[in-house]
PDB file of C-alpha atoms in Angstrom:
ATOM      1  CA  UNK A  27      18.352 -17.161   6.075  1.00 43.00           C
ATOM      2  CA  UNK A  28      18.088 -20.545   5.072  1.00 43.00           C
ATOM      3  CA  UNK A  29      17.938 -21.683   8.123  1.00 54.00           C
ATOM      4  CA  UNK A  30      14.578 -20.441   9.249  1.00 47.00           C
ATOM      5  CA  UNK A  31      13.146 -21.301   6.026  1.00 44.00           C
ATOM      6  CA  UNK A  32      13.958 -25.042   6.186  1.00 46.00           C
ATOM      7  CA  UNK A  33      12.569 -25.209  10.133  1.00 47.00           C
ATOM      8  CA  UNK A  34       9.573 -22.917   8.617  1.00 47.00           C
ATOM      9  CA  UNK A  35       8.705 -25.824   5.910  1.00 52.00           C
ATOM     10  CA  UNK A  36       9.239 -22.840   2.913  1.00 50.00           C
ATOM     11  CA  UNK A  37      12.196 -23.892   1.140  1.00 48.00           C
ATOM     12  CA  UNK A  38      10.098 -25.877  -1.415  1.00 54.00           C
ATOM     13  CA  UNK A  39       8.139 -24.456  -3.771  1.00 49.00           C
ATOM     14  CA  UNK A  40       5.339 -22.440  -1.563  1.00 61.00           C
ATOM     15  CA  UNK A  41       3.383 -20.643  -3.663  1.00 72.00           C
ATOM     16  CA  UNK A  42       3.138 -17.548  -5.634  1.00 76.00           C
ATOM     17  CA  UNK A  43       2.801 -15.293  -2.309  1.00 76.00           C
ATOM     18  CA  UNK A  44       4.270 -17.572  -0.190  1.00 77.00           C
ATOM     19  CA  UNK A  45       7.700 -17.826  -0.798  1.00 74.00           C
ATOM     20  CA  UNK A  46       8.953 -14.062  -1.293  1.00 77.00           C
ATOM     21  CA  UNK A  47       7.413 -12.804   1.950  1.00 77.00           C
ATOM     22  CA  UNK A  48       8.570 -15.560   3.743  1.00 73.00           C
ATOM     23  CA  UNK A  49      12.120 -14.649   2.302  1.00 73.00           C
ATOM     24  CA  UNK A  50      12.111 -11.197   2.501  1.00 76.00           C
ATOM     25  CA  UNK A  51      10.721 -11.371   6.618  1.00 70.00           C
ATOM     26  CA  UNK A  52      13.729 -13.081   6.918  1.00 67.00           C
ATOM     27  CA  UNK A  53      16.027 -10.937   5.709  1.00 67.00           C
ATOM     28  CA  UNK A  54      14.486  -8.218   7.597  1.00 60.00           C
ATOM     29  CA  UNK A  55      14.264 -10.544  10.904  1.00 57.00           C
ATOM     30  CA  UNK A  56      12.666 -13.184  12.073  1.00 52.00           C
ATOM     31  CA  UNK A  57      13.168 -12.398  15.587  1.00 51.00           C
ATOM     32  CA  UNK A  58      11.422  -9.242  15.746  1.00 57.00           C
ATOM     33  CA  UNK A  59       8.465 -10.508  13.814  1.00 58.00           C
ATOM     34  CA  UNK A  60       7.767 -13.465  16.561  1.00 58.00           C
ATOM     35  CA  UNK A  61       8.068 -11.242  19.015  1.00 60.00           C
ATOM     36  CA  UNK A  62       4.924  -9.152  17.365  1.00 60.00           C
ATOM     37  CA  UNK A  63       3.328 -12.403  16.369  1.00 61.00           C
ATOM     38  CA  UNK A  64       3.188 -13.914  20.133  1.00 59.00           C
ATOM     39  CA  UNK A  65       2.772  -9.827  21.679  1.00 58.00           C
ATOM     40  CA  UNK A  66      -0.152 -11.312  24.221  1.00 55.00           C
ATOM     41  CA  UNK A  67       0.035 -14.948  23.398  1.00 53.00           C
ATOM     42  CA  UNK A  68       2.289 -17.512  25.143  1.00 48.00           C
ATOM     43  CA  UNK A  69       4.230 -13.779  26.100  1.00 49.00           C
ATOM     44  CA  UNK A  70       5.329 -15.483  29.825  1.00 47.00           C
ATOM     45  CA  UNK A  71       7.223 -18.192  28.226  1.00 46.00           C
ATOM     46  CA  UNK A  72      10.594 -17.880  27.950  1.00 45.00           C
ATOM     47  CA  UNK A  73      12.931 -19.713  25.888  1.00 42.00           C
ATOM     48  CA  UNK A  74      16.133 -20.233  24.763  1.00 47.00           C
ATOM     49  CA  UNK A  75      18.497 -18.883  21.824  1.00 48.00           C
ATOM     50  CA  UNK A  76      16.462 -21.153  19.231  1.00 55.00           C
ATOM     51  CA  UNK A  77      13.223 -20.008  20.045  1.00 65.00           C
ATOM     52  CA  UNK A  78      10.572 -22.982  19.129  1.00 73.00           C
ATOM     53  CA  UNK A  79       8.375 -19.440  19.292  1.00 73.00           C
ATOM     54  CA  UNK A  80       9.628 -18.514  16.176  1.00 75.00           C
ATOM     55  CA  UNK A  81       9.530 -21.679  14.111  1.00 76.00           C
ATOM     56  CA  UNK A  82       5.578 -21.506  15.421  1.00 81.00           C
ATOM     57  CA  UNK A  83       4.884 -18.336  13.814  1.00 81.00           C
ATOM     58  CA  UNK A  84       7.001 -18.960  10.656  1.00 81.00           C
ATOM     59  CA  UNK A  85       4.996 -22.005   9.965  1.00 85.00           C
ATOM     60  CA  UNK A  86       2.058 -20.951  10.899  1.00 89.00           C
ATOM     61  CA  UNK A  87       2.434 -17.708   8.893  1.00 89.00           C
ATOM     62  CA  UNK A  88       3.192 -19.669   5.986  1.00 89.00           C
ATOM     63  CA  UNK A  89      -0.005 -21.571   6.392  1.00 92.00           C
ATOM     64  CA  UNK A  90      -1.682 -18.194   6.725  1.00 95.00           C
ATOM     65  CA  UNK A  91      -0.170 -17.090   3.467  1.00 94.00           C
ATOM     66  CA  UNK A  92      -0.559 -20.392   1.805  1.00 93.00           C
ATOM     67  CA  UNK A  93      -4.496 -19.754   2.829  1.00 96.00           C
ATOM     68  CA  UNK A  94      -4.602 -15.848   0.974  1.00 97.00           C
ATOM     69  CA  UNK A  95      -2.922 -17.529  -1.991  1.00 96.00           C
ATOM     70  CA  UNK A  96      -5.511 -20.169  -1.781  1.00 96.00           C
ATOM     71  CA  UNK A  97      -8.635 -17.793  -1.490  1.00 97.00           C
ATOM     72  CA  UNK A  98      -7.658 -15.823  -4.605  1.00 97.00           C
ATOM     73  CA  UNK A  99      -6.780 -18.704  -6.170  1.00 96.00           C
ATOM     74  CA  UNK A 100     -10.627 -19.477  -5.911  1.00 96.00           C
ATOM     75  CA  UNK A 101     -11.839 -16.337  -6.740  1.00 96.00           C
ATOM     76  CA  UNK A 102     -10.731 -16.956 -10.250  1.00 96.00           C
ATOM     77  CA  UNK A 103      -7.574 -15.024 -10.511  1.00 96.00           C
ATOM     78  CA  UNK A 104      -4.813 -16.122 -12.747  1.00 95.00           C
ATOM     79  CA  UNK A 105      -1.128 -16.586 -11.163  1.00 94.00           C
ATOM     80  CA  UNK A 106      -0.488 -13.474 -12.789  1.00 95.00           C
ATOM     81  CA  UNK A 107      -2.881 -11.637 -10.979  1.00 96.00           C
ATOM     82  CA  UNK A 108      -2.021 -12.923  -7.508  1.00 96.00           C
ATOM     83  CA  UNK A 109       1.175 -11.905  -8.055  1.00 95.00           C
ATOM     84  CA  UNK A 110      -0.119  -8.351  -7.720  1.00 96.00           C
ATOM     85  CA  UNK A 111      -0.884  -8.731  -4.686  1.00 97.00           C
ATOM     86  CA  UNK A 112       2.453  -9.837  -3.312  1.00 95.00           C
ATOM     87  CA  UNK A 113       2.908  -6.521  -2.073  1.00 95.00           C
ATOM     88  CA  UNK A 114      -0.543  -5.851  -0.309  1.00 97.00           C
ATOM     89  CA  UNK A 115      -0.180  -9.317   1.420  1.00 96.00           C
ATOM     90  CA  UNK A 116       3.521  -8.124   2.885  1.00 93.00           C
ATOM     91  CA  UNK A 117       2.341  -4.884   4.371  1.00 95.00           C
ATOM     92  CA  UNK A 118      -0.907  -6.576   5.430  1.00 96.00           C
ATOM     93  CA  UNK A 119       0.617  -9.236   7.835  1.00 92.00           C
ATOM     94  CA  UNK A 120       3.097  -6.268   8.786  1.00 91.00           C
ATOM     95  CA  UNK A 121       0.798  -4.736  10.722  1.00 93.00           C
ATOM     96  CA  UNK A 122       0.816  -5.210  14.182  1.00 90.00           C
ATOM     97  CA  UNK A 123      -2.883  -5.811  14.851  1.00 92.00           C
ATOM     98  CA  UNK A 124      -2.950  -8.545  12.095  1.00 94.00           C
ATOM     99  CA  UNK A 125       0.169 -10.353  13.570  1.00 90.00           C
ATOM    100  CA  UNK A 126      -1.785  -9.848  17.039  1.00 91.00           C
ATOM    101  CA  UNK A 127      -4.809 -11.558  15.620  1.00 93.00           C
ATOM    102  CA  UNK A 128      -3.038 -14.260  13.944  1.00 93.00           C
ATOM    103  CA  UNK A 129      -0.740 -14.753  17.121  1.00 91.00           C
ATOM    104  CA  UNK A 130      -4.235 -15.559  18.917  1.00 92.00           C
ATOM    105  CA  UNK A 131      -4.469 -18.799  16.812  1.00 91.00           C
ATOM    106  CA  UNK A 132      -2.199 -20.068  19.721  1.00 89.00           C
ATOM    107  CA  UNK A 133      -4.025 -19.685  22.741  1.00 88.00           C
ATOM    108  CA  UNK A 134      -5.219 -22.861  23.702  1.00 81.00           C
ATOM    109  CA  UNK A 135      -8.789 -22.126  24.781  1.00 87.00           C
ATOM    110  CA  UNK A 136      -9.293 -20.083  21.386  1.00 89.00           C
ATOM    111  CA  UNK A 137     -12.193 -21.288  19.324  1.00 92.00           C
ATOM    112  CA  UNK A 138     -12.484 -18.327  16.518  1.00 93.00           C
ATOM    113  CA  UNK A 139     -10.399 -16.131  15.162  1.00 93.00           C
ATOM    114  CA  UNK A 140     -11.967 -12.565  14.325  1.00 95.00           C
ATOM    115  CA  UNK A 141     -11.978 -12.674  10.504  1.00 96.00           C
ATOM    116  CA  UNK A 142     -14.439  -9.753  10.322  1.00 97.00           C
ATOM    117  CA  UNK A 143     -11.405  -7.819  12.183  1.00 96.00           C
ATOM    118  CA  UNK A 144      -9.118  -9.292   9.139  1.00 97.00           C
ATOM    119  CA  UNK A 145     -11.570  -7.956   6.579  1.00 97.00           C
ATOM    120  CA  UNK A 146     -11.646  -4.449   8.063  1.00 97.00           C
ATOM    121  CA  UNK A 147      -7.903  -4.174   8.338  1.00 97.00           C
ATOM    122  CA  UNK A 148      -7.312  -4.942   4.901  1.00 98.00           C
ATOM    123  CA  UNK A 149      -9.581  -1.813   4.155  1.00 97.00           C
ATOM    124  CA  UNK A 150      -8.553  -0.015   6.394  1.00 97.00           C
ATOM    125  CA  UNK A 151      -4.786  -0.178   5.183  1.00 97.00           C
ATOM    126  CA  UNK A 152      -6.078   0.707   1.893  1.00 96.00           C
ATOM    127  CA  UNK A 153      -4.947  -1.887  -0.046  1.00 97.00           C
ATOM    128  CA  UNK A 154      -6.156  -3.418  -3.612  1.00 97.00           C
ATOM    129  CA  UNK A 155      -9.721  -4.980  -3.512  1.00 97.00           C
ATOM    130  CA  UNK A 156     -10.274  -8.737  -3.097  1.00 97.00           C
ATOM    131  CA  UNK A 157     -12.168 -10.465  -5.207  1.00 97.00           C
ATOM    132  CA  UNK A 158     -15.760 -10.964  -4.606  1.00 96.00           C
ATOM    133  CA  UNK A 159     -15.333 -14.214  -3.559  1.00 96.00           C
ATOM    134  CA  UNK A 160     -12.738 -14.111  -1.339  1.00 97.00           C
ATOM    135  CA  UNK A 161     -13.903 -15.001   2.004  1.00 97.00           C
ATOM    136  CA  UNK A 162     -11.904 -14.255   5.153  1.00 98.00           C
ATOM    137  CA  UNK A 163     -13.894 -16.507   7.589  1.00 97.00           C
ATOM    138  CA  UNK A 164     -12.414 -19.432   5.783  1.00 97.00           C
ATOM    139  CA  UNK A 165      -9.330 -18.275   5.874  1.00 98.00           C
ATOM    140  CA  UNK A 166      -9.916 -18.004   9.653  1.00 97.00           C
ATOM    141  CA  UNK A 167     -11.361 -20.730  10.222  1.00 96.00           C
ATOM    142  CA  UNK A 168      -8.480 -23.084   8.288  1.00 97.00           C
ATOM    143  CA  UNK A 169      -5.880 -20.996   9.626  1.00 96.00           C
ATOM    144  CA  UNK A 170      -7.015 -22.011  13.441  1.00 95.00           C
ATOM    145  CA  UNK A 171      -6.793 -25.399  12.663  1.00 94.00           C
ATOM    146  CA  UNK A 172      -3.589 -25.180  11.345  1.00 93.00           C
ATOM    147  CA  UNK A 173      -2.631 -23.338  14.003  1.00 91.00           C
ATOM    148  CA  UNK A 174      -3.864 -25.582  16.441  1.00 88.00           C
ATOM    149  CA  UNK A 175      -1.586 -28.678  14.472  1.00 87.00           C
ATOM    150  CA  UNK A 176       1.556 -26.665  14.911  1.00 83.00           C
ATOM    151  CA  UNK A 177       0.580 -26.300  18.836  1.00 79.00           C
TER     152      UNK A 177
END
């Protein structure tokens, strides 16, 4: 477990959300959850046993975290309240159209990512309401960039 949070960049302190997804996904299997991440993105590439696929999506789902944690950080909440959220967040980037969305960050022609798509999803899945504030372009729009880096 370790492991795949040292070559992620999570083993220091990452945050409030960060940290205990990023744990628990690995308990439950990284490999699985890169395969999801990358399901139409760099999907013809084959590698070996350690997959540099799966470091990609670690770190860059960390960054994506790190960005939610960041937003409602903004939007006034307390590190109480964020922690409420934990929860929300985990089933959130569980879903399989999210990871699909986020696994576009890697395609090298890709100049957006569909935040409006993000928004909707959270609704969608019915979980608690973001702050007013909270805006899920920015999130986009960092997280591509960070992808990007990690490419």
């Amino acid at each position: 477990m370790i492991e795949w949070l040292v070559l992620w960049g999570a083993t220091e302190a990452a945050g409030i959300i960060v940290k205990p997804i990023l744990e628990e996904l690995v308990k439950d299997g990284a490999k699985d959850f890169a395969k999801d991440f990358f399901k139409d993105s760099l999907k013809n590439v084959i590698f070996g046993e350690k997959d540099p696929r799966q470091v990609a999506a670690g770190k860059a789902l960390k960054k994506f975290l790190e960005l939610v944690q960041q937003q409602l950080k903004i939007s006034g909440l307390s590190p109480e309240q964020i922690t409420l959220y934990i929860k929300d967040v985990k089933k959130f980037i569980s879903n399989k159209s999210v990871n699909e969305i986020l696994g576009k960050g890697f395609e090298s022609d890709r100049e957006s990512l569909d935040a409006e798509l993000l928004e909707q999803t959270w609704t969608q899945l019915d979980l608690a309401a973001l702050p007013a504030r909270f805006k899920w372009q920015t999130i986009a729009n960092q997280y591509l960039a960070e992808v990007q880096e990690i490419l």
